[in-house]
Structure formats: structure tokens, C-alpha cells
Coordinates of C-alpha atoms in Angstrom, one line a residue:
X618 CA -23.1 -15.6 21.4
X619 CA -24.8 -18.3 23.8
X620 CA -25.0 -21.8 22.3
X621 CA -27.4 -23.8 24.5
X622 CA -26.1 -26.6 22.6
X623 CA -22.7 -26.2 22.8
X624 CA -20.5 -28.2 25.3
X625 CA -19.7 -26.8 28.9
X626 CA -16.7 -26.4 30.4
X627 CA -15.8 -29.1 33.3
X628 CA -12.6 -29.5 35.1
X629 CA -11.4 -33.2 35.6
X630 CA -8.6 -32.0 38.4
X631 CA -9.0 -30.7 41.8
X632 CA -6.5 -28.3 40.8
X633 CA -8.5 -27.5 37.7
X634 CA -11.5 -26.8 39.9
X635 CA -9.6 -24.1 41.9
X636 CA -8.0 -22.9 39.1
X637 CA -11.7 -22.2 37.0
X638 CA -13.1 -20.9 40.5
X639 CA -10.1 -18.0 40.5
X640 CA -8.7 -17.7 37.3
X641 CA -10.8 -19.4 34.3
X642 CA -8.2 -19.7 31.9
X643 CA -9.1 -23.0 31.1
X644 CA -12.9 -22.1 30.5
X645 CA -11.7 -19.0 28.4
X646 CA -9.6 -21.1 25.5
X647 CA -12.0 -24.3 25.7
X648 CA -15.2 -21.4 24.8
X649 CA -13.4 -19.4 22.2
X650 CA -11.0 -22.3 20.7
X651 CA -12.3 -25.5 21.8
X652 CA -15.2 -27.7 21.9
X653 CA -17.2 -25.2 23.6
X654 CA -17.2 -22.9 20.5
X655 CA -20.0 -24.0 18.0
X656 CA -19.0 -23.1 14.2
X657 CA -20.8 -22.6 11.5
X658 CA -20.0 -26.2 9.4
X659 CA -19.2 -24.8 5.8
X660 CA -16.5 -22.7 6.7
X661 CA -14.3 -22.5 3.0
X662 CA -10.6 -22.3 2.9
X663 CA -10.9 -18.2 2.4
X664 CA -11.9 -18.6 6.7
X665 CA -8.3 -19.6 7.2
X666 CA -6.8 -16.5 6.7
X667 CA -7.5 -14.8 10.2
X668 CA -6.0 -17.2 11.8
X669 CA -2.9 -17.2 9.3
X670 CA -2.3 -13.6 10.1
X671 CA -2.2 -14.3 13.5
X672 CA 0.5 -16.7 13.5
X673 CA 2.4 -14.6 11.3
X674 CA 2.2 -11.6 13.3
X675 CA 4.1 -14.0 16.5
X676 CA 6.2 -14.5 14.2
X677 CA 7.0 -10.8 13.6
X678 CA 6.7 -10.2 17.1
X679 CA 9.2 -12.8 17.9
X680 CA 11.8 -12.3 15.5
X681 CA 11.1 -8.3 15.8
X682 CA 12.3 -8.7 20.0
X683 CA 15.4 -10.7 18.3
X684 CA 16.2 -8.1 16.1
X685 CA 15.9 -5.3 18.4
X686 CA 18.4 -6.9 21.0
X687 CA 20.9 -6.0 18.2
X688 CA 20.2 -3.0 16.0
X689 CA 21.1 0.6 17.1
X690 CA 18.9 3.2 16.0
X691 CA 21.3 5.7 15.6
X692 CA 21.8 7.2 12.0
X693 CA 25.4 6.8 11.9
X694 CA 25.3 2.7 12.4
X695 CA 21.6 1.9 12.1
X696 CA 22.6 0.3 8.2
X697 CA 26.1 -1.3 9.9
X698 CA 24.1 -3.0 12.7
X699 CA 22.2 -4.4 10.2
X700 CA 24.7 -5.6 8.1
X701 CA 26.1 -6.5 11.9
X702 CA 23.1 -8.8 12.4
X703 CA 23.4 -10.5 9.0
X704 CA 27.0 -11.5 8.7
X705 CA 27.9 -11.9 12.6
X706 CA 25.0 -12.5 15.1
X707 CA 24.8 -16.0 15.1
X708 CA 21.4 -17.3 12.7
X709 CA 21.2 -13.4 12.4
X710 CA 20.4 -13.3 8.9
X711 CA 17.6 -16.0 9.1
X712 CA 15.7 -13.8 12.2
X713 CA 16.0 -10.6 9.7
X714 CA 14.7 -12.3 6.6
X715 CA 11.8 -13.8 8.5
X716 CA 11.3 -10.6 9.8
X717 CA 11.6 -8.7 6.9
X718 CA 9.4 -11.6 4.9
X719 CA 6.7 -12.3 7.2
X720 CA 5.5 -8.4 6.9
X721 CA 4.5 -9.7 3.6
X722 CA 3.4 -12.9 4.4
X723 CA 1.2 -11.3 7.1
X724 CA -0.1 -8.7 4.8
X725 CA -1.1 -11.6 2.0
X726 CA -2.9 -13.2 4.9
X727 CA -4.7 -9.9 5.9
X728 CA -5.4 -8.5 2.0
X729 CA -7.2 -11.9 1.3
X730 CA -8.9 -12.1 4.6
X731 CA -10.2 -8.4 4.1
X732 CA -11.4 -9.6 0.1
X733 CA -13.0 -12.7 2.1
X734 CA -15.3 -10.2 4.3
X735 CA -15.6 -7.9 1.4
X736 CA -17.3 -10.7 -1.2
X737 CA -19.4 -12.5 1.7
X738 CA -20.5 -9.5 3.6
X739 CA -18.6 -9.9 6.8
X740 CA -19.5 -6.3 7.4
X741 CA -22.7 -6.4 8.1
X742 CA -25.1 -6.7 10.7
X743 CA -24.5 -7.9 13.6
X744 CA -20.6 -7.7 12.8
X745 CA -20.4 -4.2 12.0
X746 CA -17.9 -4.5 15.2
X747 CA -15.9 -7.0 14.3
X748 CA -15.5 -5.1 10.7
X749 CA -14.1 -2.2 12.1
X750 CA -12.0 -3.7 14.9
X751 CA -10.5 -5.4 11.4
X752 CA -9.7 -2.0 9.7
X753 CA -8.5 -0.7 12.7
X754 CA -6.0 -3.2 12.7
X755 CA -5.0 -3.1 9.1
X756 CA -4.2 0.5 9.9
X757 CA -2.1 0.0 12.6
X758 CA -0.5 -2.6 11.0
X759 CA 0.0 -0.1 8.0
X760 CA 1.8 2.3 10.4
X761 CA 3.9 -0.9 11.9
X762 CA 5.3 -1.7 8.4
X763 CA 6.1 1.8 7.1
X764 CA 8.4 2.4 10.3
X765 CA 9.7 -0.8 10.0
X766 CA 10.8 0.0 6.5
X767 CA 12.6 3.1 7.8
X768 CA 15.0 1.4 10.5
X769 CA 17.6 -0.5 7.9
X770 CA 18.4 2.9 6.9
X771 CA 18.9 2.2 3.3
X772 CA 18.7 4.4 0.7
X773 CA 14.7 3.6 0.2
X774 CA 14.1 3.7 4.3
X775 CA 15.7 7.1 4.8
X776 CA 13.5 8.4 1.2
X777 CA 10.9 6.3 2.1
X778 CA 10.8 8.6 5.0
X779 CA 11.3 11.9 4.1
X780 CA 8.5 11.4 1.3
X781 CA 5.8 9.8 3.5
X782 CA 6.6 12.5 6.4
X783 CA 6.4 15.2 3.8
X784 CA 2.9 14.5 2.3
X785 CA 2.0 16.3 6.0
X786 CA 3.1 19.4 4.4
X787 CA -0.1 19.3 2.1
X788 CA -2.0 19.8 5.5
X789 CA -2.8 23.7 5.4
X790 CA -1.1 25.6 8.7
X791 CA -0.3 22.6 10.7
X792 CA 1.1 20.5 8.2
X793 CA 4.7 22.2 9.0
X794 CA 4.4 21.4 12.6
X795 CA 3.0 17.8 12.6
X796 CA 6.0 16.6 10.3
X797 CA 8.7 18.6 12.4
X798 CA 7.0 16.8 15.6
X799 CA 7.0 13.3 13.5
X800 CA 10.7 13.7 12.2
X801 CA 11.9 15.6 15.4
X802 CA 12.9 18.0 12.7
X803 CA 13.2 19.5 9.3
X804 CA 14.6 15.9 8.1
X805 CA 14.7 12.0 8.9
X806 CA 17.6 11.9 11.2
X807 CA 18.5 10.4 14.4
X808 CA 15.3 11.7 16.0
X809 CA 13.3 10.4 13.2
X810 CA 15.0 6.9 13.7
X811 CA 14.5 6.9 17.3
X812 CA 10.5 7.6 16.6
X813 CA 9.9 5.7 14.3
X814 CA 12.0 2.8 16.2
X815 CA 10.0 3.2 19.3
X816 CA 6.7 3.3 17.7
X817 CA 7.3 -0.4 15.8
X818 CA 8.4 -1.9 18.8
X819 CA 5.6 -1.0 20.5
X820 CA 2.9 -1.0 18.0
X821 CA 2.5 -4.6 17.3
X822 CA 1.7 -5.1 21.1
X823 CA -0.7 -3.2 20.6
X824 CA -2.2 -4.5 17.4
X825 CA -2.1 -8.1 19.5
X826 CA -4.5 -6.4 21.9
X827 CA -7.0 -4.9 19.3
X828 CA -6.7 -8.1 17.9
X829 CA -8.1 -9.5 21.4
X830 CA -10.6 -7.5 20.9
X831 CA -12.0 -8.2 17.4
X832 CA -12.0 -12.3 18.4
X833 CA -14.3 -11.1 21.5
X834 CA -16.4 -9.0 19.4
X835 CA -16.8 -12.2 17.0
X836 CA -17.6 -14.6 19.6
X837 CA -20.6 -12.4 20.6
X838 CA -22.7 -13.2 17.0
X839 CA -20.5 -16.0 16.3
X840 CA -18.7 -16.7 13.1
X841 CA -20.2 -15.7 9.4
X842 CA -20.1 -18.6 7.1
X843 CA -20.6 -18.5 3.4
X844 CA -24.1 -18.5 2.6
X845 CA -24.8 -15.4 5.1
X846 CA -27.7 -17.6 6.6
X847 CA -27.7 -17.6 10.5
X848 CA -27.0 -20.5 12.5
X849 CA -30.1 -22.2 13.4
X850 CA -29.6 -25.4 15.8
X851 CA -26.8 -27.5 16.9
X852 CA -27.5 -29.1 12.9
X853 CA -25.6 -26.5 11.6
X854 CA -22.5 -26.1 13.6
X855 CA -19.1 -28.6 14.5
X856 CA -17.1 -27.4 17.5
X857 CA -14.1 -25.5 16.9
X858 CA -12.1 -28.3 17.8
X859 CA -11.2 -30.7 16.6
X860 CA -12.3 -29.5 13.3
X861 CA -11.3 -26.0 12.4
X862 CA -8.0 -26.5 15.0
X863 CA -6.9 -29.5 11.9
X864 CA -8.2 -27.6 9.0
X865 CA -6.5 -24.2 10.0
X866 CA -3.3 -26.3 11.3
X867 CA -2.6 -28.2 8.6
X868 CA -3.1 -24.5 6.5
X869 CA -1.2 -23.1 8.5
X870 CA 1.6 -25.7 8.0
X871 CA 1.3 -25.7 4.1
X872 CA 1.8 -21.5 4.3
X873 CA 5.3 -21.9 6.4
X874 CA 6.5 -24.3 4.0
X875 CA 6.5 -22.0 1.1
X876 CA 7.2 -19.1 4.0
X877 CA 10.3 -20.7 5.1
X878 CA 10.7 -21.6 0.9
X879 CA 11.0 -17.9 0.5
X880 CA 13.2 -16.9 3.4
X881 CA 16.0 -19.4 2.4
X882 CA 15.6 -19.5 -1.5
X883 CA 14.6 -16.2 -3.0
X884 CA 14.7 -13.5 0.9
X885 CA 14.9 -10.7 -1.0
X886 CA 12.4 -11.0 -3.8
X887 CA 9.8 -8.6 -2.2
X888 CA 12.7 -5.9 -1.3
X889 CA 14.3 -3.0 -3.0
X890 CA 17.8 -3.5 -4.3
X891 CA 18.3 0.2 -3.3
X892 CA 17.5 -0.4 0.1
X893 CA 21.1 -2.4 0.5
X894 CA 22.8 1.2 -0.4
X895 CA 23.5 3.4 2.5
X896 CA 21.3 6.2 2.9
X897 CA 22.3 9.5 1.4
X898 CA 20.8 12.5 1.7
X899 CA 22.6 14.2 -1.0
X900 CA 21.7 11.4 -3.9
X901 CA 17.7 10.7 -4.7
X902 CA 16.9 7.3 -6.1
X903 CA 15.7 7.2 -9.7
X904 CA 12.6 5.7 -8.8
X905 CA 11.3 5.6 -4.7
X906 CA 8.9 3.4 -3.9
X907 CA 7.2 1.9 -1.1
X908 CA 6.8 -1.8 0.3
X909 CA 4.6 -3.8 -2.3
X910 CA 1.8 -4.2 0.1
X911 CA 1.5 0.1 -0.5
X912 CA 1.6 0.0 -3.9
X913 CA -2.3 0.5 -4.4
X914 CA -2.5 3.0 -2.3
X915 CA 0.7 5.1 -3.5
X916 CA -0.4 4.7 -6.9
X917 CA -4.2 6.8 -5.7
X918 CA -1.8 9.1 -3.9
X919 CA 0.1 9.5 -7.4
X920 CA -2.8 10.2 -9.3
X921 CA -3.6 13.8 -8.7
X922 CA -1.1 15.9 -10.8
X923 CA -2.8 19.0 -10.7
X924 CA -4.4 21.4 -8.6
X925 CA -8.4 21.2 -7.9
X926 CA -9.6 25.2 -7.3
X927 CA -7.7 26.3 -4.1
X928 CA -6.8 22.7 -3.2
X929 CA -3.3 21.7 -4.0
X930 CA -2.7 18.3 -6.2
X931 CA -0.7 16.9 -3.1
X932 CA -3.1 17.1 -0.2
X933 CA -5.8 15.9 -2.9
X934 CA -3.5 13.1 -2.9
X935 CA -3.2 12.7 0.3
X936 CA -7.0 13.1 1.2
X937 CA -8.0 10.5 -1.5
X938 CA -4.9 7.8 -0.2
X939 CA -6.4 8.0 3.4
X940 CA -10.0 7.8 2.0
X941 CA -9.1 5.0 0.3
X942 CA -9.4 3.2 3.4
X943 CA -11.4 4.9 5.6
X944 CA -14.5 3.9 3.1
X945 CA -14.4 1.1 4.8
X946 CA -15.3 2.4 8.3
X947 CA -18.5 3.1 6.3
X948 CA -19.2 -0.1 5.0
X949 CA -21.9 -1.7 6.6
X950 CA -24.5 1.7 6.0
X951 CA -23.5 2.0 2.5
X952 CA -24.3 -1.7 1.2
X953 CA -27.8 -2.0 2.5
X954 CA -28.6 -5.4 0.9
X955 CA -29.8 -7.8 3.0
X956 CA -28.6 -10.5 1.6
X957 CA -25.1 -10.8 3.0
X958 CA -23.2 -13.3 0.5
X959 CA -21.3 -12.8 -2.7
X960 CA -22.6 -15.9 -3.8
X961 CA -26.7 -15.3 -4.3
X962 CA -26.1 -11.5 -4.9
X963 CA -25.6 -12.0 -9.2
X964 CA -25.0 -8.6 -9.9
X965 CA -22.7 -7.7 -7.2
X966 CA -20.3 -10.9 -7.7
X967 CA -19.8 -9.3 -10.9
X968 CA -18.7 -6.0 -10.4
X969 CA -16.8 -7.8 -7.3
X970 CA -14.6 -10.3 -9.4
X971 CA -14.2 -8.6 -12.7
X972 CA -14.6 -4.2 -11.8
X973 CA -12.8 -4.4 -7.7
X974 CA -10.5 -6.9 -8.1
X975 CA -8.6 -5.9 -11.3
X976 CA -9.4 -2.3 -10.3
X977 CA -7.1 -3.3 -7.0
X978 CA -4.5 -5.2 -9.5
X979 CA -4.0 -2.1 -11.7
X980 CA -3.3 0.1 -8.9
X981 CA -0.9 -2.3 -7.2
X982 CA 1.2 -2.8 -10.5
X983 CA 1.2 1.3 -10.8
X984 CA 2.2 2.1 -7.6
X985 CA 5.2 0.0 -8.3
X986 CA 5.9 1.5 -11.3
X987 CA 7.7 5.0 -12.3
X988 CA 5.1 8.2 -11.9
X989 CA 4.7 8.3 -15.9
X990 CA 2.6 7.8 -18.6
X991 CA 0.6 5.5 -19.4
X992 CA 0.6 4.8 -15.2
X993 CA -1.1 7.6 -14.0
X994 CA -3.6 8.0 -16.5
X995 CA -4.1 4.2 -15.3
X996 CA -4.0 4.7 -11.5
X997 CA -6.9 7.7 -12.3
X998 CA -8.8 5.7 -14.1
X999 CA -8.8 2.5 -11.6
X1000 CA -8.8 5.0 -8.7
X1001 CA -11.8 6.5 -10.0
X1002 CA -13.6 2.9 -10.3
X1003 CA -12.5 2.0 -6.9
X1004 CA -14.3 5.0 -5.2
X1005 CA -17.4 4.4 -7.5
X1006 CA -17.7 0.8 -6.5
X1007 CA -18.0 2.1 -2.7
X1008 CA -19.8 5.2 -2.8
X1009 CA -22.0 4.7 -6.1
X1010 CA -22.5 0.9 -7.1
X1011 CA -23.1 -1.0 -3.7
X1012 CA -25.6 1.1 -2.6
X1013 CA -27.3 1.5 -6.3
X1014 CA -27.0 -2.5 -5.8
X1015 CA -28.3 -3.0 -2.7
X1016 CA -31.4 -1.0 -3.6
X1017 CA -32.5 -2.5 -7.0
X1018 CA -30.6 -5.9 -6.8
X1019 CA -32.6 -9.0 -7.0
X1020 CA -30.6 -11.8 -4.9
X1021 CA -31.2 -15.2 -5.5
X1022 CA -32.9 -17.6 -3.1
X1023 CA -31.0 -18.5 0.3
X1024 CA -31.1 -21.8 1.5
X1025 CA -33.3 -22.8 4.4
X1026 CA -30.1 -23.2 6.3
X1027 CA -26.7 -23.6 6.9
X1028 CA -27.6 -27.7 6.8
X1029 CA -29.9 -27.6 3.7
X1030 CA -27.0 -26.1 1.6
X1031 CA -24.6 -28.2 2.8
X1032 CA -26.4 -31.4 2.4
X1033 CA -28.5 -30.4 -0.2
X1034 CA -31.3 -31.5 2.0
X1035 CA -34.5 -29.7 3.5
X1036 CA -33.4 -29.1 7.3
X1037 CA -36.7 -31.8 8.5
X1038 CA -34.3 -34.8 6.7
X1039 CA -31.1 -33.8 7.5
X1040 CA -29.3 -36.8 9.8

């Protein structure tokens, strides 16, 4: 988005003249992180979170190039290299539990910047882009994690495995092929290992570039702020820096200290116990499960216990685990308000905070719990609610919702002030 009012970009060098004339670096970071980027001026804490997930993915990618320097992805010695790593690469075990807790830490960043765009309408227009650059990346990120899980070759990775890869088999006539080609054959091995080792060593890259492209699509409107009301004159807007650049630093500061809290006090809180057992093909675990961050939506993909007509219970499972997410490619056409805040839409902030919200809690605490009663019955009730909230009440909202007033502007709700008087 063009800012006549924001600051332009001048070299103070020679050498920074020649530079912006071939290669404009410089002009780049200054207009996307620096003065030269106008911000809306009542960004909350919940805008943090973007930028939280970034550092914690550098993280990942950092300690992930580490890691890989040492581990063998060979099923015979994949668990003994990791055990290798832990007890005799030298800081070895503080790279893997960084590693392995910063997948979590990145995920808390991205679940509660996701709720952020979800409660103040992020996904609407003129960000329908940026929205689904986001869930593009959650997926990938989604794919990252899973193979990651696989590659300590525990007793959860190599189950972990041979469950997720087998939910392809719900897939009528190619479902057979498409996990023989995932696995590179009838059972997590060494070709599965190889995969699925590949693939998250590669992946992350790759979510780094997408992620490129979701800040470029977000510098084209410019940032949504928390009243939905559009920027309106230089009144309304501090440059990136100095001001966000302390406010997400010092953030970002406070989340590595309980980060680096968790990696040296409790590093395997979030993890399986079972995970620390060798794999074995011939003895199932009691109770498989995956990462915590999957718990919601293993629990819609537990849910289904019986068969619909001609349509199996697993590949309704399967269908409804995908769709689960891919409701939110659909997003901005299905919630047609025009108001784009939580905050002056009454009705909707309540079947936000007390109908989505727990609805997402209940699933996450039975997807982590054994496939019995009175958890399934629990997951298909709170599955059911979270595909009516989507499909059914935001666009029966949208349509016969009365919002509340907006402000004027951006300036007028933060001061409190008509925009003519504010200083």
C-alpha cells in the first residue's frame, strides 16, 4: 500500500547510493520493517504473534540444519543416532530439545495468531490474500511437524506413521497406491524414513518463502488493526520502527525466556514417554497419539465410528479431518459482515469466545485422550459445533447481525477524540 506520508528511503553513503541504484536492499527492509512502513497505532499484544512465529521457525531451521549434520535416517540406527546426539555430540541434547520444543512453541505462536485473524476479521477484504497465504502455511507447517515426529524412530514415530499413511487407504482405488508411493512400500521402513527425512529438511525452506510471500501480500493493504476501520491519514499510523521493532522485541524476549524455561527444566513435557522406546513393529502402543498441536483434529478424525451409506467411517474421517481446515480457504465469502472486528459485532463475539473456543478445547483434550466413551461422543458433538459455526452461524450472522457503531477512525478510538481535535 502507498503511504504518501510515510518516510522515504535516502542513503547517507556513496556506497549506499550505488548499492540502492543496483541492489535496493536497504530500501526493501527500511519500507517493510522500518520507518518507511506506516502502522496502524493500536496494534494489541494478539499482533505479536506473527512475528513470534517467525523467530521460532529460525529457530527450527537452525537447530533442524544442526541436527541433521548428525542423525542417520536409516531404520536400523535412526533412534541410536538420536540417542548419539543427546549423550555425545557436544550441546547435542540442548539443539534437540530446542528443536523438538520450538515445534510447539511455533505452533502456540501460529494457533493464537490464526484465533487473532479469526475474532478481528483478518480475512476479509482486501486481505483475503494474506489469509490464505496464512493457511497455506499452517498446512505446510502441519506436514513439516508430522515428518518430523517420524525421524526419532520411537515407538510413537514409526505408529505415528503407519496410522497417518494408512488413513490413505480410505481413498477408493488409489488410496493403495498413494500410501505404497508415500511409505515406498507396504510399511514405514527405511524408504519411509528417507521420505519423510527429505521432505522436513526441505519443507521449512519452503514455508520461509511462502512466508515471503504473505508479508508482501500484507504490505500491499497494509496491516489490519483492531477496530477493522481503515487507516485514514498519517494521524492514525507510527512507523514500524521504532515502535512495533521494541514492542515485538521485548515480546519476543519475554517468550524465549519461558522457551528456554522449558527446554532446560521440564524438555519433555509436551512429548510421548513412548516415543523413548525403540520402534517395534510387532508390539502396538496402548494408546497412539499424535503431537498435541494435532489433537483437535485427530479427535474430528476419531469421531466417525460408523459407516454413512456406501461411505466407509474412515474416509468420513478423513474427509471431515481435512475439511476441518480447508473451511478456512472459504472464509472470507462465507462471513459477509461488513464490519470486520470481533469487538462491535455482539452476537458474533459470543459464539466466538464461549461456542469456537471451548468447541476447539474439547476436541484438543479428546484427541489426546483414549478412542472411548465419553470422548467420542464428545469429539462428535464439538465437531459438529465447529462445522456449524463455519458453514451455518457466520453467515446466518453476517446477514441479520446488527454491529455496533465504528469509530470515525483509527485516532478517535484511540484517543477517544473526534479526528478534527485530535493533536
Amino acid at each position: 500500500m502507498s503511504f504518501p506520508w510515510a518516510n522515504q528511503y535516502k542513503p547517507t553513503t556513496e556506497f549506499g547510493q550505488w548499492m540502492d541504484d543496483r541492489m535496493p536492499i536497504g530500501r526493501l527492509i527500511y519500507n517493510s520493517l522500518g520507518a518507511g512502513y506506516p502502522t496502524p497505532r493500536n496494534l494489541n499484544y494478539m499482533w505479536n504473534f506473527g512475528s513470534l512465529a517467525g523467530v521460532f521457525l529460525v529457530v527450527q531451521i537452525v537447530t533442524g540444519i544442526i541436527l541433521a549434520m548428525h542423525y542417520a535416517a536409516n531404520a536400523n540406527i535412526a533412534f541410536d543416532s538420536v540417542e548419539h546426539i543427546m549423550r555425545d555430540v557436544n550441546s547435542g541434547w540442548m539443539i534437540r530439545y530446542a528443536h523438538a520444543n520450538g515445534a510447539s512453541f511455533f505452533f502456540i505462536a501460529i494457533y493464537l495468531h490464526i484465533g487473532r485473524g479469526l475474532y478481528y476479521g483478518s480475512y476479509k477484504a482486501p486481505r483475503e490474500m494474506i489469509w490464505l497465504l496464512g493457511v497455506v502455511i499452517y498446512l505446510l507447517a502441519m506436514a513439516t511437524a508430522f515428518m518430523g515426529y517420524v525421524l526419532p524412530w520411537g515407538q510413537m514415530s514409526f505408529w505415528g506413521a503407519k496410522g497417518i499413511a494408512g488413513l490413505s487407504e480410505a481413498i477408493p482405488l488409489v488410496g493403495k497406491p498413494i500410501q505404497e508411493l508415500l511409505l515406498g512400500g507396504f510399511a514405514p521402513d527405511n524408504a519411509a524414513l528417507n521420505r519423510f527425512f527429505s521432505l522436513h529438511y526441505l519443507l521449512p525452506f519452503v514455508i520461509a518463502g511462502v512466508i515471503i510471500m504473505h508479508i508482501w501480500a500484507l504490505h500491499i493493504p497494509g496491516s489490519s488493526n483492531p477496530t477493522g476501520v481503515n487507516v485514514k491519514g498519517p494521524q492514525d499510523t507510527v512507523p514500524f520502527h521504532p515502535f512495533y521493532t521494541a514492542k515485538d522485541g521485548w515480546f519476543i524476549g519475554l517468550a524465549l525466556i519461558f522457551f528456554t524455561a522449558m527446554m532446560f527444566f521440564m524438555p519433555n513435557a509436551l512429548g510421548h514417554a513412548d516415543n523413548y522406546i525403540p520402534a517395534n513393529p510387532l508390539s502396538t502402543p496402548a494408546h497412539i497419539v499424535p503431537e498435541w498441536y494435532f489433537w483437535p483434529w485427530y479427535a474430528i478424525l476419531r469421531a466417525f465410528t460408523f459407516d454413512f451409506l456406501f461411505i466407509p467411517a474412515k474416509l468420513l474421517g478423513v474427509l471431515a479431518m481435512f475439511s476441518a481446515i480447508l473451511v478456512w480457504f472459504f472464509l472470507p465469502w462465507l462471513d459477509q459482515s461488513p464490519v470486520r472486528s470481533g469487538d462491535y459485532r455482539p452476537r458474533f463475539k459470543k459464539f466466538f469466545w464461549f461456542g469456537l473456543i471451548p468447541c476447539v478445547a474439547v476436541l484438543g483434550y479428546c484427541g489426546g485422550a483414549p478412542a472411548e466413551e465419553p470422548f467420542v461422543m464428545l469429539s462428535q458433538i464439538a465437531g459438529g459445533y465447529y462445522f456449524a459455526h463455519f458453514l451455518i452461524i457466520l453467515p446466518l450472522l453476517s446477514r441479520l447481525e446488527k454491529p455496533e457503531p465504528l469509530p470515525n477512525s483509527i485516532t478517535e478510538a484511540v484517543t477517544g477524540k473526534p479526528i478534527q481535535q485530535a493533536s
